[in-house]
Amino acid sequence: MYVGILELDLLLGEVDSLKYKRAVIRPILARLRRLEVAVTEAGDPDRLRRALIGVSTVSGDHAQVTAVLDTCERQVAGEVEIELLSARRRVVGPHDE
């Protein structure tokens, strides 16, 4: 079994309230969930122009985990209202401790 973890650091556009931040982030999370991954906003909610999104997936095939994480990263990078500052990933497999 392989577990893939993706952490996406985002810079949001002209966000001036927590309500508007949620309005920008919520559709991104919904689109990622359609890819059958677990996803959450994990960053500090009080930082209005920044967001940290965590994505995870599980599969018996390392290549499948990598492909799913690649797809998630590409999808977020293509979002118009945000800028992807960094993406960090890790795949944990049977030989990892």
PDB file of N, CA and C in Angstrom, residues 10-77:
ATOM      1  N   LEU A  10      -0.729  28.315  -1.317  1.00  0.00           N
ATOM      2  CA  LEU A  10      -1.385  29.185  -2.296  1.00  0.00           C
ATOM      3  C   LEU A  10      -1.361  30.646  -1.880  1.00  0.00           C
ATOM      4  N   LEU A  11      -1.219  31.503  -2.859  1.00  0.00           N
ATOM      5  CA  LEU A  11      -1.392  32.945  -2.686  1.00  0.00           C
ATOM      6  C   LEU A  11      -2.702  33.305  -3.366  1.00  0.00           C
ATOM      7  N   LEU A  12      -3.617  33.848  -2.594  1.00  0.00           N
ATOM      8  CA  LEU A  12      -4.926  34.198  -3.129  1.00  0.00           C
ATOM      9  C   LEU A  12      -4.889  35.602  -3.691  1.00  0.00           C
ATOM     10  N   GLY A  13      -5.846  35.919  -4.534  1.00  0.00           N
ATOM     11  CA  GLY A  13      -5.922  37.245  -5.136  1.00  0.00           C
ATOM     12  C   GLY A  13      -6.270  38.304  -4.118  1.00  0.00           C
ATOM     13  N   GLU A  14      -7.073  39.235  -4.509  1.00  0.00           N
ATOM     14  CA  GLU A  14      -7.452  40.359  -3.650  1.00  0.00           C
ATOM     15  C   GLU A  14      -8.521  39.937  -2.644  1.00  0.00           C
ATOM     16  N   VAL A  15      -8.141  39.111  -1.706  1.00  0.00           N
ATOM     17  CA  VAL A  15      -9.057  38.638  -0.673  1.00  0.00           C
ATOM     18  C   VAL A  15      -9.012  39.621   0.494  1.00  0.00           C
ATOM     19  N   ASP A  16     -10.190  40.135   0.895  1.00  0.00           N
ATOM     20  CA  ASP A  16     -10.220  41.127   1.971  1.00  0.00           C
ATOM     21  C   ASP A  16     -11.056  40.689   3.169  1.00  0.00           C
ATOM     22  N   SER A  17     -11.568  39.454   3.136  1.00  0.00           N
ATOM     23  CA  SER A  17     -12.345  38.962   4.272  1.00  0.00           C
ATOM     24  C   SER A  17     -12.264  37.440   4.314  1.00  0.00           C
ATOM     25  N   LEU A  18     -12.529  36.900   5.480  1.00  0.00           N
ATOM     26  CA  LEU A  18     -12.539  35.455   5.642  1.00  0.00           C
ATOM     27  C   LEU A  18     -13.648  34.824   4.799  1.00  0.00           C
ATOM     28  N   LYS A  19     -14.770  35.517   4.699  1.00  0.00           N
ATOM     29  CA  LYS A  19     -15.886  35.026   3.889  1.00  0.00           C
ATOM     30  C   LYS A  19     -15.481  34.909   2.421  1.00  0.00           C
ATOM     31  N   TYR A  20     -14.784  35.899   1.903  1.00  0.00           N
ATOM     32  CA  TYR A  20     -14.345  35.861   0.504  1.00  0.00           C
ATOM     33  C   TYR A  20     -13.271  34.786   0.308  1.00  0.00           C
ATOM     34  N   LYS A  21     -12.388  34.617   1.302  1.00  0.00           N
ATOM     35  CA  LYS A  21     -11.371  33.571   1.223  1.00  0.00           C
ATOM     36  C   LYS A  21     -12.039  32.206   1.092  1.00  0.00           C
ATOM     37  N   ARG A  22     -13.053  31.957   1.910  1.00  0.00           N
ATOM     38  CA  ARG A  22     -13.785  30.684   1.837  1.00  0.00           C
ATOM     39  C   ARG A  22     -14.457  30.514   0.489  1.00  0.00           C
ATOM     40  N   ALA A  23     -14.962  31.617  -0.065  1.00  0.00           N
ATOM     41  CA  ALA A  23     -15.623  31.560  -1.368  1.00  0.00           C
ATOM     42  C   ALA A  23     -14.638  31.183  -2.479  1.00  0.00           C
ATOM     43  N   VAL A  24     -13.381  31.529  -2.321  1.00  0.00           N
ATOM     44  CA  VAL A  24     -12.351  31.172  -3.301  1.00  0.00           C
ATOM     45  C   VAL A  24     -11.889  29.732  -3.084  1.00  0.00           C
ATOM     46  N   ILE A  25     -11.665  29.337  -1.839  1.00  0.00           N
ATOM     47  CA  ILE A  25     -11.102  28.021  -1.518  1.00  0.00           C
ATOM     48  C   ILE A  25     -12.115  26.895  -1.684  1.00  0.00           C
ATOM     49  N   ARG A  26     -13.353  27.110  -1.278  1.00  0.00           N
ATOM     50  CA  ARG A  26     -14.361  26.042  -1.285  1.00  0.00           C
ATOM     51  C   ARG A  26     -14.518  25.372  -2.657  1.00  0.00           C
ATOM     52  N   PRO A  27     -14.613  26.109  -3.773  1.00  0.00           N
ATOM     53  CA  PRO A  27     -14.751  25.445  -5.076  1.00  0.00           C
ATOM     54  C   PRO A  27     -13.492  24.654  -5.473  1.00  0.00           C
ATOM     55  N   ILE A  28     -12.332  25.138  -5.065  1.00  0.00           N
ATOM     56  CA  ILE A  28     -11.095  24.405  -5.358  1.00  0.00           C
ATOM     57  C   ILE A  28     -11.105  23.062  -4.636  1.00  0.00           C
ATOM     58  N   LEU A  29     -11.490  23.072  -3.366  1.00  0.00           N
ATOM     59  CA  LEU A  29     -11.572  21.828  -2.597  1.00  0.00           C
ATOM     60  C   LEU A  29     -12.597  20.876  -3.217  1.00  0.00           C
ATOM     61  N   ALA A  30     -13.723  21.410  -3.664  1.00  0.00           N
ATOM     62  CA  ALA A  30     -14.771  20.574  -4.270  1.00  0.00           C
ATOM     63  C   ALA A  30     -14.279  19.921  -5.558  1.00  0.00           C
ATOM     64  N   ARG A  31     -13.545  20.680  -6.384  1.00  0.00           N
ATOM     65  CA  ARG A  31     -13.018  20.106  -7.631  1.00  0.00           C
ATOM     66  C   ARG A  31     -11.986  19.023  -7.349  1.00  0.00           C
ATOM     67  N   LEU A  32     -11.173  19.229  -6.320  1.00  0.00           N
ATOM     68  CA  LEU A  32     -10.193  18.199  -5.960  1.00  0.00           C
ATOM     69  C   LEU A  32     -10.890  16.937  -5.442  1.00  0.00           C
ATOM     70  N   ARG A  33     -11.945  17.105  -4.680  1.00  0.00           N
ATOM     71  CA  ARG A  33     -12.673  15.932  -4.148  1.00  0.00           C
ATOM     72  C   ARG A  33     -13.263  15.078  -5.257  1.00  0.00           C
ATOM     73  N   ARG A  34     -13.570  15.663  -6.391  1.00  0.00           N
ATOM     74  CA  ARG A  34     -14.079  14.890  -7.527  1.00  0.00           C
ATOM     75  C   ARG A  34     -13.036  13.911  -8.055  1.00  0.00           C
ATOM     76  N   LEU A  35     -11.776  14.150  -7.701  1.00  0.00           N
ATOM     77  CA  LEU A  35     -10.695  13.236  -8.103  1.00  0.00           C
ATOM     78  C   LEU A  35     -10.543  12.085  -7.109  1.00  0.00           C
ATOM     79  N   GLU A  36     -11.480  11.991  -6.176  1.00  0.00           N
ATOM     80  CA  GLU A  36     -11.520  10.920  -5.175  1.00  0.00           C
ATOM     81  C   GLU A  36     -10.276  10.908  -4.291  1.00  0.00           C
ATOM     82  N   VAL A  37      -9.943  12.094  -3.773  1.00  0.00           N
ATOM     83  CA  VAL A  37      -8.857  12.258  -2.816  1.00  0.00           C
ATOM     84  C   VAL A  37      -9.425  12.894  -1.548  1.00  0.00           C
ATOM     85  N   ALA A  38      -8.705  12.737  -0.460  1.00  0.00           N
ATOM     86  CA  ALA A  38      -9.049  13.456   0.767  1.00  0.00           C
ATOM     87  C   ALA A  38      -8.359  14.814   0.690  1.00  0.00           C
ATOM     88  N   VAL A  39      -9.079  15.872   1.018  1.00  0.00           N
ATOM     89  CA  VAL A  39      -8.526  17.216   0.881  1.00  0.00           C
ATOM     90  C   VAL A  39      -9.063  18.110   1.997  1.00  0.00           C
ATOM     91  N   THR A  40      -8.206  19.010   2.469  1.00  0.00           N
ATOM     92  CA  THR A  40      -8.619  19.962   3.496  1.00  0.00           C
ATOM     93  C   THR A  40      -7.770  21.228   3.404  1.00  0.00           C
ATOM     94  N   GLU A  41      -8.331  22.317   3.913  1.00  0.00           N
ATOM     95  CA  GLU A  41      -7.528  23.522   4.096  1.00  0.00           C
ATOM     96  C   GLU A  41      -6.862  23.385   5.453  1.00  0.00           C
ATOM     97  N   ALA A  42      -5.545  23.355   5.458  1.00  0.00           N
ATOM     98  CA  ALA A  42      -4.809  23.060   6.686  1.00  0.00           C
ATOM     99  C   ALA A  42      -4.050  24.263   7.231  1.00  0.00           C
ATOM    100  N   GLY A  43      -4.011  25.343   6.514  1.00  0.00           N
ATOM    101  CA  GLY A  43      -3.222  26.494   6.941  1.00  0.00           C
ATOM    102  C   GLY A  43      -3.948  27.353   7.958  1.00  0.00           C
ATOM    103  N   ASP A  44      -3.318  28.438   8.316  1.00  0.00           N
ATOM    104  CA  ASP A  44      -3.863  29.390   9.269  1.00  0.00           C
ATOM    105  C   ASP A  44      -5.041  30.137   8.626  1.00  0.00           C
ATOM    106  N   PRO A  45      -6.254  29.957   9.122  1.00  0.00           N
ATOM    107  CA  PRO A  45      -7.410  30.601   8.493  1.00  0.00           C
ATOM    108  C   PRO A  45      -7.409  32.120   8.626  1.00  0.00           C
ATOM    109  N   ASP A  46      -6.639  32.658   9.543  1.00  0.00           N
ATOM    110  CA  ASP A  46      -6.612  34.110   9.731  1.00  0.00           C
ATOM    111  C   ASP A  46      -5.719  34.829   8.721  1.00  0.00           C
ATOM    112  N   ARG A  47      -4.915  34.087   7.982  1.00  0.00           N
ATOM    113  CA  ARG A  47      -4.091  34.710   6.930  1.00  0.00           C
ATOM    114  C   ARG A  47      -4.933  34.789   5.667  1.00  0.00           C
ATOM    115  N   LEU A  48      -5.472  35.945   5.397  1.00  0.00           N
ATOM    116  CA  LEU A  48      -6.478  36.092   4.351  1.00  0.00           C
ATOM    117  C   LEU A  48      -5.960  35.804   2.943  1.00  0.00           C
ATOM    118  N   ARG A  49      -4.757  36.165   2.632  1.00  0.00           N
ATOM    119  CA  ARG A  49      -4.283  36.005   1.254  1.00  0.00           C
ATOM    120  C   ARG A  49      -3.477  34.741   1.033  1.00  0.00           C
ATOM    121  N   ARG A  50      -3.364  33.896   2.043  1.00  0.00           N
ATOM    122  CA  ARG A  50      -2.618  32.640   1.919  1.00  0.00           C
ATOM    123  C   ARG A  50      -3.498  31.479   2.335  1.00  0.00           C
ATOM    124  N   ALA A  51      -3.251  30.333   1.717  1.00  0.00           N
ATOM    125  CA  ALA A  51      -3.971  29.119   2.079  1.00  0.00           C
ATOM    126  C   ALA A  51      -3.031  27.939   1.901  1.00  0.00           C
ATOM    127  N   LEU A  52      -3.184  26.958   2.747  1.00  0.00           N
ATOM    128  CA  LEU A  52      -2.425  25.719   2.664  1.00  0.00           C
ATOM    129  C   LEU A  52      -3.440  24.599   2.502  1.00  0.00           C
ATOM    130  N   ILE A  53      -3.334  23.880   1.399  1.00  0.00           N
ATOM    131  CA  ILE A  53      -4.254  22.787   1.122  1.00  0.00           C
ATOM    132  C   ILE A  53      -3.494  21.474   1.225  1.00  0.00           C
ATOM    133  N   GLY A  54      -4.065  20.529   1.960  1.00  0.00           N
ATOM    134  CA  GLY A  54      -3.493  19.201   2.087  1.00  0.00           C
ATOM    135  C   GLY A  54      -4.335  18.205   1.308  1.00  0.00           C
ATOM    136  N   VAL A  55      -3.660  17.344   0.530  1.00  0.00           N
ATOM    137  CA  VAL A  55      -4.322  16.333  -0.284  1.00  0.00           C
ATOM    138  C   VAL A  55      -3.688  14.992   0.034  1.00  0.00           C
ATOM    139  N   SER A  56      -4.498  13.940   0.122  1.00  0.00           N
ATOM    140  CA  SER A  56      -3.924  12.609   0.299  1.00  0.00           C
ATOM    141  C   SER A  56      -4.706  11.585  -0.506  1.00  0.00           C
ATOM    142  N   THR A  57      -4.002  10.521  -0.880  1.00  0.00           N
ATOM    143  CA  THR A  57      -4.604   9.432  -1.635  1.00  0.00           C
ATOM    144  C   THR A  57      -3.909   8.131  -1.260  1.00  0.00           C
ATOM    145  N   VAL A  58      -4.588   7.024  -1.455  1.00  0.00           N
ATOM    146  CA  VAL A  58      -4.052   5.708  -1.118  1.00  0.00           C
ATOM    147  C   VAL A  58      -4.283   4.777  -2.292  1.00  0.00           C
ATOM    148  N   SER A  59      -3.275   3.943  -2.600  1.00  0.00           N
ATOM    149  CA  SER A  59      -3.404   2.959  -3.672  1.00  0.00           C
ATOM    150  C   SER A  59      -2.397   1.840  -3.451  1.00  0.00           C
ATOM    151  N   GLY A  60      -2.641   0.740  -4.071  1.00  0.00           N
ATOM    152  CA  GLY A  60      -1.689  -0.365  -4.041  1.00  0.00           C
ATOM    153  C   GLY A  60      -0.583  -0.204  -5.064  1.00  0.00           C
ATOM    154  N   ASP A  61      -0.697   0.813  -5.906  1.00  0.00           N
ATOM    155  CA  ASP A  61       0.256   1.036  -7.001  1.00  0.00           C
ATOM    156  C   ASP A  61       0.923   2.406  -6.851  1.00  0.00           C
ATOM    157  N   HIS A  62       2.246   2.412  -6.749  1.00  0.00           N
ATOM    158  CA  HIS A  62       3.003   3.660  -6.602  1.00  0.00           C
ATOM    159  C   HIS A  62       2.742   4.610  -7.765  1.00  0.00           C
ATOM    160  N   ALA A  63       2.690   4.085  -8.983  1.00  0.00           N
ATOM    161  CA  ALA A  63       2.478   4.931 -10.163  1.00  0.00           C
ATOM    162  C   ALA A  63       1.107   5.605 -10.111  1.00  0.00           C
ATOM    163  N   GLN A  64       0.103   4.922  -9.606  1.00  0.00           N
ATOM    164  CA  GLN A  64      -1.238   5.500  -9.490  1.00  0.00           C
ATOM    165  C   GLN A  64      -1.237   6.665  -8.500  1.00  0.00           C
ATOM    166  N   VAL A  65      -0.570   6.484  -7.375  1.00  0.00           N
ATOM    167  CA  VAL A  65      -0.481   7.561  -6.380  1.00  0.00           C
ATOM    168  C   VAL A  65       0.201   8.781  -6.987  1.00  0.00           C
ATOM    169  N   THR A  66       1.286   8.568  -7.679  1.00  0.00           N
ATOM    170  CA  THR A  66       2.017   9.671  -8.316  1.00  0.00           C
ATOM    171  C   THR A  66       1.156  10.369  -9.356  1.00  0.00           C
ATOM    172  N   ALA A  67       0.433   9.606 -10.162  1.00  0.00           N
ATOM    173  CA  ALA A  67      -0.429  10.195 -11.194  1.00  0.00           C
ATOM    174  C   ALA A  67      -1.543  11.035 -10.582  1.00  0.00           C
ATOM    175  N   VAL A  68      -2.146  10.563  -9.514  1.00  0.00           N
ATOM    176  CA  VAL A  68      -3.223  11.311  -8.855  1.00  0.00           C
ATOM    177  C   VAL A  68      -2.680  12.618  -8.270  1.00  0.00           C
ATOM    178  N   LEU A  69      -1.530  12.554  -7.611  1.00  0.00           N
ATOM    179  CA  LEU A  69      -0.947  13.775  -7.043  1.00  0.00           C
ATOM    180  C   LEU A  69      -0.560  14.764  -8.139  1.00  0.00           C
ATOM    181  N   ASP A  70      -0.034  14.256  -9.266  1.00  0.00           N
ATOM    182  CA  ASP A  70       0.292  15.122 -10.407  1.00  0.00           C
ATOM    183  C   ASP A  70      -0.956  15.835 -10.925  1.00  0.00           C
ATOM    184  N   THR A  71      -2.042  15.080 -11.051  1.00  0.00           N
ATOM    185  CA  THR A  71      -3.294  15.655 -11.535  1.00  0.00           C
ATOM    186  C   THR A  71      -3.812  16.737 -10.589  1.00  0.00           C
ATOM    187  N   CYS A  72      -3.754  16.474  -9.302  1.00  0.00           N
ATOM    188  CA  CYS A  72      -4.201  17.469  -8.312  1.00  0.00           C
ATOM    189  C   CYS A  72      -3.358  18.738  -8.391  1.00  0.00           C
ATOM    190  N   GLU A  73      -2.059  18.570  -8.483  1.00  0.00           N
ATOM    191  CA  GLU A  73      -1.171  19.738  -8.553  1.00  0.00           C
ATOM    192  C   GLU A  73      -1.429  20.548  -9.820  1.00  0.00           C
ATOM    193  N   ARG A  74      -1.587  19.880 -10.952  1.00  0.00           N
ATOM    194  CA  ARG A  74      -1.872  20.586 -12.210  1.00  0.00           C
ATOM    195  C   ARG A  74      -3.197  21.334 -12.142  1.00  0.00           C
ATOM    196  N   GLN A  75      -4.201  20.697 -11.545  1.00  0.00           N
ATOM    197  CA  GLN A  75      -5.513  21.329 -11.457  1.00  0.00           C
ATOM    198  C   GLN A  75      -5.452  22.610 -10.625  1.00  0.00           C
ATOM    199  N   VAL A  76      -4.787  22.557  -9.495  1.00  0.00           N
ATOM    200  CA  VAL A  76      -4.685  23.747  -8.646  1.00  0.00           C
ATOM    201  C   VAL A  76      -3.824  24.811  -9.324  1.00  0.00           C
ATOM    202  N   ALA A  77      -2.755  24.411  -9.981  1.00  0.00           N
ATOM    203  CA  ALA A  77      -1.891  25.377 -10.674  1.00  0.00           C
ATOM    204  C   ALA A  77      -2.645  26.100 -11.789  1.00  0.00           C
TER     205      ALA A  77
END
